[in-house]
mmCIF file of C-alpha atoms in Angstrom:
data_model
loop_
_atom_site.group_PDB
_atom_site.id
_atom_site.type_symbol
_atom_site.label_atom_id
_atom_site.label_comp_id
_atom_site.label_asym_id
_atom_site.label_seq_id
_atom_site.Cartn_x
_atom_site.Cartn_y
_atom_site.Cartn_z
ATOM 1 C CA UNK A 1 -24.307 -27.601 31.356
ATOM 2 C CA UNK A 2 -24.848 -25.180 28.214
ATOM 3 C CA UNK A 3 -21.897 -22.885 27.582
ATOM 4 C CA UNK A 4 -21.927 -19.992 25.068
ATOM 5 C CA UNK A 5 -19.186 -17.863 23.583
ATOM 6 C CA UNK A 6 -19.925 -14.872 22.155
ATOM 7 C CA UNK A 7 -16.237 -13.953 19.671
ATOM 8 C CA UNK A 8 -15.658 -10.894 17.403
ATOM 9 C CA UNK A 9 -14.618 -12.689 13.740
ATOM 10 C CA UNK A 10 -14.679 -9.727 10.810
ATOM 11 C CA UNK A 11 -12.257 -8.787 7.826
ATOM 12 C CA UNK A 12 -11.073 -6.049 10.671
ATOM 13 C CA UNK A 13 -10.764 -7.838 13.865
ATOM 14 C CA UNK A 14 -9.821 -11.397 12.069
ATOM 15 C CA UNK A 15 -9.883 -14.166 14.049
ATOM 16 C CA UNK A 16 -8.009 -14.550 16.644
ATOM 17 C CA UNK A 17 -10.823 -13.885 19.280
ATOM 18 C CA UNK A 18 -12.740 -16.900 17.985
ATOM 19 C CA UNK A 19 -10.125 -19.103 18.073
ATOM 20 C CA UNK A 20 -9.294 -17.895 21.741
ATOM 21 C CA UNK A 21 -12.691 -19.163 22.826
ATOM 22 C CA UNK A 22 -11.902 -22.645 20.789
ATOM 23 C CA UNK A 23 -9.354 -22.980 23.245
ATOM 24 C CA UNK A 24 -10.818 -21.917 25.603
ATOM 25 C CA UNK A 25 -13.624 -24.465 24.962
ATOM 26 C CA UNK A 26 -11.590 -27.393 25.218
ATOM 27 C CA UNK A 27 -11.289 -27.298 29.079
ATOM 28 C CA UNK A 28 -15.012 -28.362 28.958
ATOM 29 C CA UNK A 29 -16.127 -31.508 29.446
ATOM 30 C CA UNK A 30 -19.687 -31.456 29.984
ATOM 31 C CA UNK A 31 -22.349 -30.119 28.098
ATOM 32 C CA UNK A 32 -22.871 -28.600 24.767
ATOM 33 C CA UNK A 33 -20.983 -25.564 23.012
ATOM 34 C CA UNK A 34 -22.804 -22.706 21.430
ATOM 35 C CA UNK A 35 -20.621 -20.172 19.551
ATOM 36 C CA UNK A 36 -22.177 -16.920 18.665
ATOM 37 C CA UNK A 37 -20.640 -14.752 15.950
ATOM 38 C CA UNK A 38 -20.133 -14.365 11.901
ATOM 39 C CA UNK A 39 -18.042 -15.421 8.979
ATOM 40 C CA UNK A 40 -16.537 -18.066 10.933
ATOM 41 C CA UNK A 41 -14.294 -20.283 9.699
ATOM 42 C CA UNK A 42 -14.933 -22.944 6.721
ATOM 43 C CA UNK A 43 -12.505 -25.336 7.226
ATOM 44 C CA UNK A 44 -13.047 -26.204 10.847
ATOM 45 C CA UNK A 45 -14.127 -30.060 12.029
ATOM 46 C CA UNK A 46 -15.896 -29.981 15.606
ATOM 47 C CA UNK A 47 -16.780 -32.856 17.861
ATOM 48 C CA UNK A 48 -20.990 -32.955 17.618
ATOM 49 C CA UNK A 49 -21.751 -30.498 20.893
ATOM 50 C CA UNK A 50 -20.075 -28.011 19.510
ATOM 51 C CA UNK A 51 -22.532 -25.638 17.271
ATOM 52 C CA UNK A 52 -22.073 -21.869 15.240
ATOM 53 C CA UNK A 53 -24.873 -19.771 15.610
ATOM 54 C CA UNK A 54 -24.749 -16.846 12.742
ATOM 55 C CA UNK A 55 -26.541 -13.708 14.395
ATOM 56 C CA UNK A 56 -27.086 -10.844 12.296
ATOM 57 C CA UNK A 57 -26.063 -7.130 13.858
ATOM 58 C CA UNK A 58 -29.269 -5.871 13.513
ATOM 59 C CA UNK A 59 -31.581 -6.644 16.546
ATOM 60 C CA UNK A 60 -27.899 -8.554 17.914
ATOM 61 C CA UNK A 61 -28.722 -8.878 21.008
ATOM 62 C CA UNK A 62 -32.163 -9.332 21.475
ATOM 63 C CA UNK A 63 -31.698 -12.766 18.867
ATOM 64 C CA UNK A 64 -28.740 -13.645 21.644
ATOM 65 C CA UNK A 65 -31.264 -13.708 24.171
ATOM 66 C CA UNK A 66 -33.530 -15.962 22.748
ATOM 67 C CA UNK A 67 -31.101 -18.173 21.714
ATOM 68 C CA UNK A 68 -30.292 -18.462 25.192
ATOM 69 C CA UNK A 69 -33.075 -19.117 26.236
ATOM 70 C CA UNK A 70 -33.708 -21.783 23.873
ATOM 71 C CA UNK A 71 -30.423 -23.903 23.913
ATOM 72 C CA UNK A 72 -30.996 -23.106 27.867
ATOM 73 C CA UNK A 73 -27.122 -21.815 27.936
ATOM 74 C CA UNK A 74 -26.336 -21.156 31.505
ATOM 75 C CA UNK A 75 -22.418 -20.212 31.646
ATOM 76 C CA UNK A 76 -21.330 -17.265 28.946
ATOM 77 C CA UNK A 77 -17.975 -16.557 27.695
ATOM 78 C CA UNK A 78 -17.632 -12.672 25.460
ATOM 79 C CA UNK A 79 -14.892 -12.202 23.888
ATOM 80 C CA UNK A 80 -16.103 -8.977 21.991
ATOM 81 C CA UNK A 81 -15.230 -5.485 22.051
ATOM 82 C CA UNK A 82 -18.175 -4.086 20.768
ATOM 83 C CA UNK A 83 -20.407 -5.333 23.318
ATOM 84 C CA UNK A 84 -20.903 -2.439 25.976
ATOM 85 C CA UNK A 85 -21.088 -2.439 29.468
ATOM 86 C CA UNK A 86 -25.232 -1.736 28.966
ATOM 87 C CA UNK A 87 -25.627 -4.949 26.927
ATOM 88 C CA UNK A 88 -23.227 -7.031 29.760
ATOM 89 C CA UNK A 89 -25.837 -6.337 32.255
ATOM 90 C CA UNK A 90 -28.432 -7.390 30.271
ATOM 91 C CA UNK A 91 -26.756 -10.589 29.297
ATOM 92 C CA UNK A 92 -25.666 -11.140 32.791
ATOM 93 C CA UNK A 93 -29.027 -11.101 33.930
ATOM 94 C CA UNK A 94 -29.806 -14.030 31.986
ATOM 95 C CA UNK A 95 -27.432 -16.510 32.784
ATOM 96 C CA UNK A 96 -25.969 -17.517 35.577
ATOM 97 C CA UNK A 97 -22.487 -16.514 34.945
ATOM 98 C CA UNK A 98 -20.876 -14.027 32.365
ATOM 99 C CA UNK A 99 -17.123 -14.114 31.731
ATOM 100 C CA UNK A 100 -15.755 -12.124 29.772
ATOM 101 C CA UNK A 101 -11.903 -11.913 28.158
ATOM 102 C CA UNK A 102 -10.125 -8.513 27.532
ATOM 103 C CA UNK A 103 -6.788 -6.741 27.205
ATOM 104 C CA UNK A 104 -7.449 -3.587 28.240
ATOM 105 C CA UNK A 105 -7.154 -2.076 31.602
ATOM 106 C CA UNK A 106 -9.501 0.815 31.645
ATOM 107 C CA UNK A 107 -12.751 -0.829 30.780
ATOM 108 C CA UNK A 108 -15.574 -1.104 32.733
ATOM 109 C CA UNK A 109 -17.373 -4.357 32.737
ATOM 110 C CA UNK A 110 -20.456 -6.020 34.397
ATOM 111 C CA UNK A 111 -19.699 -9.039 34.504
ATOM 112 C CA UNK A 112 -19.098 -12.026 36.839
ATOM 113 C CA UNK A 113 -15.432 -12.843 35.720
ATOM 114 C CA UNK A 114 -12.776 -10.882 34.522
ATOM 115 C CA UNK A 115 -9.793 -12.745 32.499
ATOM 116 C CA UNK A 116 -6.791 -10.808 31.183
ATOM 117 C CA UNK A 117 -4.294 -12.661 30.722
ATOM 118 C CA UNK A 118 -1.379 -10.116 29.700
ATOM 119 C CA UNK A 119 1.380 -9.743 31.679
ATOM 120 C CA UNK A 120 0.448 -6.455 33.314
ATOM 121 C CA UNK A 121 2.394 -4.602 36.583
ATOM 122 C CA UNK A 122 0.460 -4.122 39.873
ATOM 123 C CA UNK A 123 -0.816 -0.284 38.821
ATOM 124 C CA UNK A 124 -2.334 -1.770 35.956
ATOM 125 C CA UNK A 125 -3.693 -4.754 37.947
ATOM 126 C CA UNK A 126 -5.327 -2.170 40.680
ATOM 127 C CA UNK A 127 -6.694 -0.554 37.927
ATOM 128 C CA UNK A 128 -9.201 -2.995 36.614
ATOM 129 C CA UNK A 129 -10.002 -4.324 40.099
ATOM 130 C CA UNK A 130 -10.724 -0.788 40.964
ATOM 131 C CA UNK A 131 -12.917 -0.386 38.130
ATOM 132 C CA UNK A 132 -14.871 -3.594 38.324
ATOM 133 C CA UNK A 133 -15.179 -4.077 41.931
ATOM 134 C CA UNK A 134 -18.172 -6.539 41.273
ATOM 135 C CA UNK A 135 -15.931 -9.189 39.552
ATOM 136 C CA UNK A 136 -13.760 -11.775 40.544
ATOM 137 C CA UNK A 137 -10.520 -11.135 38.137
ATOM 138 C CA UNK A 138 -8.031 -13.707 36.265
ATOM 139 C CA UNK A 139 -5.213 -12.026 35.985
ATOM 140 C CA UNK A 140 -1.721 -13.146 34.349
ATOM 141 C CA UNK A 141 0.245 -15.219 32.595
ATOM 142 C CA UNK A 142 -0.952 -18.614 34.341
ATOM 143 C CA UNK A 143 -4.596 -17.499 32.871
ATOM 144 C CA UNK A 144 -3.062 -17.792 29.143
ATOM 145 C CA UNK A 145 -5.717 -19.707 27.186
ATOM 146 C CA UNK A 146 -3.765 -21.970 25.217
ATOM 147 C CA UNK A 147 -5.281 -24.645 22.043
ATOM 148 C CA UNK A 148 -4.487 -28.158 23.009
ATOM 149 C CA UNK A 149 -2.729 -28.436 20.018
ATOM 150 C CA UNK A 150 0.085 -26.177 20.782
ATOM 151 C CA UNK A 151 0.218 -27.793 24.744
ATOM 152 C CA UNK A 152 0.957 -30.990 22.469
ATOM 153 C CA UNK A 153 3.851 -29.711 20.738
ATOM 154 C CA UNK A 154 5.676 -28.524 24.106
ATOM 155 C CA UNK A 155 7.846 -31.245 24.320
ATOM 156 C CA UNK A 156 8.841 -30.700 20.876
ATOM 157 C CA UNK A 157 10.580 -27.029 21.568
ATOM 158 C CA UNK A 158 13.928 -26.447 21.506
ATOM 159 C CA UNK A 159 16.027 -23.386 22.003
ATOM 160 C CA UNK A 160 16.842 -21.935 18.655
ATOM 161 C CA UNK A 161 20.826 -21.197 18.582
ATOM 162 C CA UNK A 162 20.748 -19.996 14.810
ATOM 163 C CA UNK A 163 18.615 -18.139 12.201
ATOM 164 C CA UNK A 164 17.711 -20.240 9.244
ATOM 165 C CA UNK A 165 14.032 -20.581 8.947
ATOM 166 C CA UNK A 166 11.361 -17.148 9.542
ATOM 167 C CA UNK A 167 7.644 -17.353 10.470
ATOM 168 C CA UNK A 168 5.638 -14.411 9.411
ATOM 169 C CA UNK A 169 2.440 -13.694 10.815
ATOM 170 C CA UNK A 170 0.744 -10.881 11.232
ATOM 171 C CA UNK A 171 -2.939 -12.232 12.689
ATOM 172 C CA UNK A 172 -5.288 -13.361 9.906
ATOM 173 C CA UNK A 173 -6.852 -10.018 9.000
ATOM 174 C CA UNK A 174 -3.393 -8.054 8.655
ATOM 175 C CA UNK A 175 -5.536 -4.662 9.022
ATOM 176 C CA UNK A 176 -2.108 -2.338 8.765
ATOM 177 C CA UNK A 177 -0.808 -4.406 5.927
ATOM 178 C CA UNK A 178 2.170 -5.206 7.160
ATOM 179 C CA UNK A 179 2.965 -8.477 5.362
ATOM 180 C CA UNK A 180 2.809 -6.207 2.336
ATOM 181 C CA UNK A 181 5.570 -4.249 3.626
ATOM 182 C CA UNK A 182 8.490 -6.956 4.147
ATOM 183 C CA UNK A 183 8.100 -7.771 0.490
ATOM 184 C CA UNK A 184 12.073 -6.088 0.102
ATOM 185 C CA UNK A 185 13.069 -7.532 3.833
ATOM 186 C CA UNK A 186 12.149 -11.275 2.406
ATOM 187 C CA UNK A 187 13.849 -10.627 -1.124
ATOM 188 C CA UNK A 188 16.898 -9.415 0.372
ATOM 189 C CA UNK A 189 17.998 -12.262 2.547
ATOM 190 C CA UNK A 190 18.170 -14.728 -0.015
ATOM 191 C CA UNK A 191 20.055 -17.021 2.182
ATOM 192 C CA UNK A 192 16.931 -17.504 4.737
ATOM 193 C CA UNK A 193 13.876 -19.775 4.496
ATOM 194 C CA UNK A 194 10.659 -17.858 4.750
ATOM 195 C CA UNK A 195 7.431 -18.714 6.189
ATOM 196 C CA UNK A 196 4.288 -16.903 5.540
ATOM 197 C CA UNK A 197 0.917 -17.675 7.235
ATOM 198 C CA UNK A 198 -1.954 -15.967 5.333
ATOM 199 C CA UNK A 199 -6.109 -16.212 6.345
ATOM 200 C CA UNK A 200 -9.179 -16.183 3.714
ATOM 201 C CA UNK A 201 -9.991 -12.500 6.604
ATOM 202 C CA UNK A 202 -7.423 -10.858 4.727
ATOM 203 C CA UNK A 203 -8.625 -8.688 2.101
ATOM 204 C CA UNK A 204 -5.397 -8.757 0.338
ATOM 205 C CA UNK A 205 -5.015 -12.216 0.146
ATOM 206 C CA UNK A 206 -4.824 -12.799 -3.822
ATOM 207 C CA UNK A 207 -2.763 -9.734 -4.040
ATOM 208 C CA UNK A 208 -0.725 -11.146 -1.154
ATOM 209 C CA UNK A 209 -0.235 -14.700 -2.924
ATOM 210 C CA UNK A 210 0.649 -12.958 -5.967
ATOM 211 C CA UNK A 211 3.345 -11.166 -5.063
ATOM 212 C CA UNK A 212 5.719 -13.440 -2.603
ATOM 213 C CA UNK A 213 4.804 -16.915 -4.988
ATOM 214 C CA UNK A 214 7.897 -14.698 -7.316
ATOM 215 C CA UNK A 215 10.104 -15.726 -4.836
ATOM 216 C CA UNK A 216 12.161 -18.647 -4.288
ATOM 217 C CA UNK A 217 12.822 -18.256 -0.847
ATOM 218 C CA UNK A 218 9.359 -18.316 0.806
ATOM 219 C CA UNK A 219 6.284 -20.968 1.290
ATOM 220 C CA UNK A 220 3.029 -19.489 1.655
ATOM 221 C CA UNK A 221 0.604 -21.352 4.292
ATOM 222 C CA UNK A 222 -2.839 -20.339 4.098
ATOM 223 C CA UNK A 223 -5.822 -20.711 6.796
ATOM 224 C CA UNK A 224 -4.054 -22.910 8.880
ATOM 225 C CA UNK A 225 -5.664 -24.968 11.538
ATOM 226 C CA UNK A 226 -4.118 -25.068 15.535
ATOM 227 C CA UNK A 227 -2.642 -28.224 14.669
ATOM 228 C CA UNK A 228 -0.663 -27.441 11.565
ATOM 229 C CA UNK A 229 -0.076 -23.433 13.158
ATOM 230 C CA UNK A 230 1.913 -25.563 15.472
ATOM 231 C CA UNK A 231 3.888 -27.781 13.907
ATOM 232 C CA UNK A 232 5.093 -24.544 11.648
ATOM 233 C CA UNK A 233 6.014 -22.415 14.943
ATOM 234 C CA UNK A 234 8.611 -25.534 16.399
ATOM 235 C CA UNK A 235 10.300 -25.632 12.587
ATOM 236 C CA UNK A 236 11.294 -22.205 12.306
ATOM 237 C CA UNK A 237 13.871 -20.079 14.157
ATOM 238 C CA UNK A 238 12.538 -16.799 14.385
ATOM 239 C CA UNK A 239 9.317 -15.027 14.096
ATOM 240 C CA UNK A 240 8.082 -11.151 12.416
ATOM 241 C CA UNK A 241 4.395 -10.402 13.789
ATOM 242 C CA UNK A 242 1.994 -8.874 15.591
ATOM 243 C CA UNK A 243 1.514 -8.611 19.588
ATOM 244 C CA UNK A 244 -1.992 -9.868 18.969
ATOM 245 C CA UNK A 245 -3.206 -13.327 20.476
ATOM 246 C CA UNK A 246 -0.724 -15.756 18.578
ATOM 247 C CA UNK A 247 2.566 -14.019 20.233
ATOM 248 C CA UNK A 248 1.583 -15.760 23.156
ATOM 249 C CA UNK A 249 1.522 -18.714 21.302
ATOM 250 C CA UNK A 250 4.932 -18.219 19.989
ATOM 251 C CA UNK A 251 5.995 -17.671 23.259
ATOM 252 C CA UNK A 252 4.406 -20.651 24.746
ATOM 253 C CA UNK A 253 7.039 -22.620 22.069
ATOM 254 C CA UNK A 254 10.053 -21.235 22.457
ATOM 255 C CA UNK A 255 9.905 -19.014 19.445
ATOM 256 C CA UNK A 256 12.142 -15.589 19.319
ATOM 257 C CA UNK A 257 10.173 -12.846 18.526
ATOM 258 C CA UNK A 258 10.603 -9.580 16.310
ATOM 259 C CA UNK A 259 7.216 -7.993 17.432
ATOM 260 C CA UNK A 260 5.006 -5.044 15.543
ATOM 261 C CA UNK A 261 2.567 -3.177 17.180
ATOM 262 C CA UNK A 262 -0.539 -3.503 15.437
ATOM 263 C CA UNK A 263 -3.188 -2.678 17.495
ATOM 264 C CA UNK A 264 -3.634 -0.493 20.995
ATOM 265 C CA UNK A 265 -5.381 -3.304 23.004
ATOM 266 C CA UNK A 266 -1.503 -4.797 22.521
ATOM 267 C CA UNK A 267 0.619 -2.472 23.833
ATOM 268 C CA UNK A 268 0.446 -3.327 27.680
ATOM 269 C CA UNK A 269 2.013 -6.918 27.109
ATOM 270 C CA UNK A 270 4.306 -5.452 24.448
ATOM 271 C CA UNK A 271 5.584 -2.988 27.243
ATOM 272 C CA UNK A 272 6.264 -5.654 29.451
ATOM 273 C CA UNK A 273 7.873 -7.610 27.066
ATOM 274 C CA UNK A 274 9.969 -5.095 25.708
ATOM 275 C CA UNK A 275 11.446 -4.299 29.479
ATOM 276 C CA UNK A 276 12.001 -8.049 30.191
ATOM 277 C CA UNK A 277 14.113 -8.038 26.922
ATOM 278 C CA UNK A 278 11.659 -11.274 25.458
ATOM 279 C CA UNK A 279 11.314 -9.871 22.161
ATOM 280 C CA UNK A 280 12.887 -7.714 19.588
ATOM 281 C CA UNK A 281 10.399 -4.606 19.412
ATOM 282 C CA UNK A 282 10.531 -2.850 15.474
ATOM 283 C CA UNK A 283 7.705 -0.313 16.862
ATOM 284 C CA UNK A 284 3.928 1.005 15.651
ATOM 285 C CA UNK A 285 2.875 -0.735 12.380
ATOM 286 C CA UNK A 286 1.906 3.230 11.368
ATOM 287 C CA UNK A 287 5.958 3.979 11.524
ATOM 288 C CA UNK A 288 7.173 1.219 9.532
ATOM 289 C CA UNK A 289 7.932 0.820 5.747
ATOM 290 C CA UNK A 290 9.452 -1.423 3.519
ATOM 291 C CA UNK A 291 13.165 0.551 3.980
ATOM 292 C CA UNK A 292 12.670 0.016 7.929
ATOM 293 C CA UNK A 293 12.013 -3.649 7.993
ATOM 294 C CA UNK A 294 14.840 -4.552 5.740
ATOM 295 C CA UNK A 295 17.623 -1.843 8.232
ATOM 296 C CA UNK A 296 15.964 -3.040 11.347
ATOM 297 C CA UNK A 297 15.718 -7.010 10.245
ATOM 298 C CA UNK A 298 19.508 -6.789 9.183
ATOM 299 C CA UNK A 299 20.391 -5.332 12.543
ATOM 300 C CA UNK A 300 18.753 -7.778 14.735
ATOM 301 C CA UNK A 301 20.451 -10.859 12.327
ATOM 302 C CA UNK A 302 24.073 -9.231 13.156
ATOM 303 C CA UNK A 303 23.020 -9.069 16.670
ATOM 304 C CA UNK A 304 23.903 -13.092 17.699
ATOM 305 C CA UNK A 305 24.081 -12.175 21.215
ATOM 306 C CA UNK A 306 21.107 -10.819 21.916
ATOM 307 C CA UNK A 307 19.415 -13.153 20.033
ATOM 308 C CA UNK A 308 20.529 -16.228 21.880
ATOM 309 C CA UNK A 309 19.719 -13.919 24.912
ATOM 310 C CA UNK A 310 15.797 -13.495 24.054
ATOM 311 C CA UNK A 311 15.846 -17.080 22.698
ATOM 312 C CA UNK A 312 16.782 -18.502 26.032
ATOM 313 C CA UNK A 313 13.735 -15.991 27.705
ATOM 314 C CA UNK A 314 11.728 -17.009 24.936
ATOM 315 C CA UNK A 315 11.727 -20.779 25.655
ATOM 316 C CA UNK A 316 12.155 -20.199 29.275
ATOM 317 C CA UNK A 317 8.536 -17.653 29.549
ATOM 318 C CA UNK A 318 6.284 -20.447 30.009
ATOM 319 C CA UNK A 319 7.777 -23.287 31.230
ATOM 320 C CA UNK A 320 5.595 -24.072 34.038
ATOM 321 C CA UNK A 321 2.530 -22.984 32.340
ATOM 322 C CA UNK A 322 -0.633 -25.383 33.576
ATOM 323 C CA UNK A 323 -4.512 -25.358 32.454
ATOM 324 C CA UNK A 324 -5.753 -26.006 35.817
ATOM 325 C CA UNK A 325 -5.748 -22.209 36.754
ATOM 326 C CA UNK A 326 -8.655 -22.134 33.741
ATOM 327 C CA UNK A 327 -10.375 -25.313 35.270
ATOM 328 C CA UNK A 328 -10.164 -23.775 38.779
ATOM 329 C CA UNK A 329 -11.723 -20.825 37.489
ATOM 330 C CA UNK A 330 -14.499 -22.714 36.214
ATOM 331 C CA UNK A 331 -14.164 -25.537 38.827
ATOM 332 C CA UNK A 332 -14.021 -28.405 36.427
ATOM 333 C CA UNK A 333 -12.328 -31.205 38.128
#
């Protein structure tokens, strides 16, 4: 069987919903791949059924249909924001299954499936049943859609006792700049090795590059694949990001997080996060500067405590995590 994914990739959204439907795309077996999208990533090496199919916005999704129809795609994943709930119908009439992946809990979907896989409390959970009463929902944590490259690396975690070695990611577009503001945070503690994961989606790159390559204590990574992302996340000791799609990741291996709110579509897992005391929280991206990184940062390194506390939690959040929830959904045996 023909499966499609339809994933948001732009300088503003960056990439992290295509390369949740890459993972996602593993768990099949069968069949051929179709992903449907723009300015997708260069570097990638695919097995032979998988296949990007550039549509242009105008006319977006009357090309989708066709293409469809033509590559006779029968199950079809979205993973796009901008699609609305008049378009869903129309796709949903033409295949014989639409999924569709979100983070909010207000939307309004047509749509066969439902997967949200933040950790949300039961009002929020009523919510989106209550709005989509003609879906069947994946809900939760067990629902996290995980690249088989960081399920690899699993049994290569370890609690992290001390802080010697920071990741810094803020998702591959960095649309709040936020790596631009840490500049005096990563200069100041001279003592730590620094980490910085950068993307070709961010518009600031060469200015980006630029800047940090003046200091000693940092090694800039750019456009990482899953595999290498990895790797990175079980060497270091501490992480400074976003609550987008790779804080889950983090989480998955073990990593203690310092977490920025960069987005609204990631505040509902931040919140329940924050009152599980997982991660340390610094706040909006809009209320932080260079001055507040550096006073917060400094607090949270005195703080040995709590961090061994939310580095226990940390390692501890996923620990019986399985992908047969996924294959169940799609029941692939």
């Amino acid at each position: 069987m023909n499966i499609g994914f339809i994933c948001n990739i732009s300088n503003s959204y960056g990439s992290g919903h295509f390369h949740r439907c890459l993972a996602l795309s593993q768990i099949f077996k069968k069949g051929k791949l179709f992903f449907f999208g723009n300015k997708f990533p260069k570097s990638l090496k695919l097995k032979k059924n998988y296949k990007f199919i550039n549509l242009k916005k105008k006319n977006y999704i009357k090309l989708l249909l066709e293409k469809l129809k033509i590559n006779n795609i029968k199950i079809l994943v979205l993973d796009d924001y901008n699609i609305t709930y008049k378009e869903q119908k129309i796709l949903r009439d033409n295949v014989d299954k639409l999924i569709v992946i979100d983070d909010y809990v207000s939307k309004i979907h047509n749509c066969d499936i439902i997967i949200n896989y933040n950790n949300l409390n039961l009002t929020q959970i009523k919510k989106i049943k209550s709005k989509n009463k003609g879906s069947k929902f994946a809900i939760g944590k067990k629902f996290l859609i995980l690249n088989k490259d960081f399920i690899k690396e699993k049994n290569n975690a370890k609690k992290r006792i001390k802080i010697k070695n920071v990741l810094i990611f803020f998702g591959s577009s960095d649309h709040t700049m936020e790596t631009d503001k840490i500049f005096k945070l990563v200069n100041s503690f001279k003592n730590l090795n620094f980490n910085l994961v950068l993307s070709s989606y961010n518009k600031n790159l060469v200015k980006l590059k630029k800047k940090y390559q003046r200091l000693r204590n940092i090694k800039i990574h750019t456009d990482l694949n899953s595999k290498k992302f990895a790797k990175l996340i079980i060497k270091n000791d501490l992480s400074i990001g976003a609550g987008g799609v790779n804080l889950n990741e983090r989480l998955y291996l073990g990593l203690p997080n310092i977490v920025v709110e960069t987005s609204d579509n990631q505040s509902l897992n931040i919140d329940y996060l924050i009152k599980k005391k997982i991660i340390f929280y610094l706040g909006k991206s809009k209320n932080l500067n260079n001055e507040k990184y550096k006073r917060q940062f400094n607090e949270i390194m005195n703080s040995k405590k709590i961090f061994r506390d939310i580095s226990n939690k940390s390692f501890d959040f996923y620990k019986n995590y399985s992908t047969k929830h996924l294959s169940n959904l799609f029941n692939i045996k």
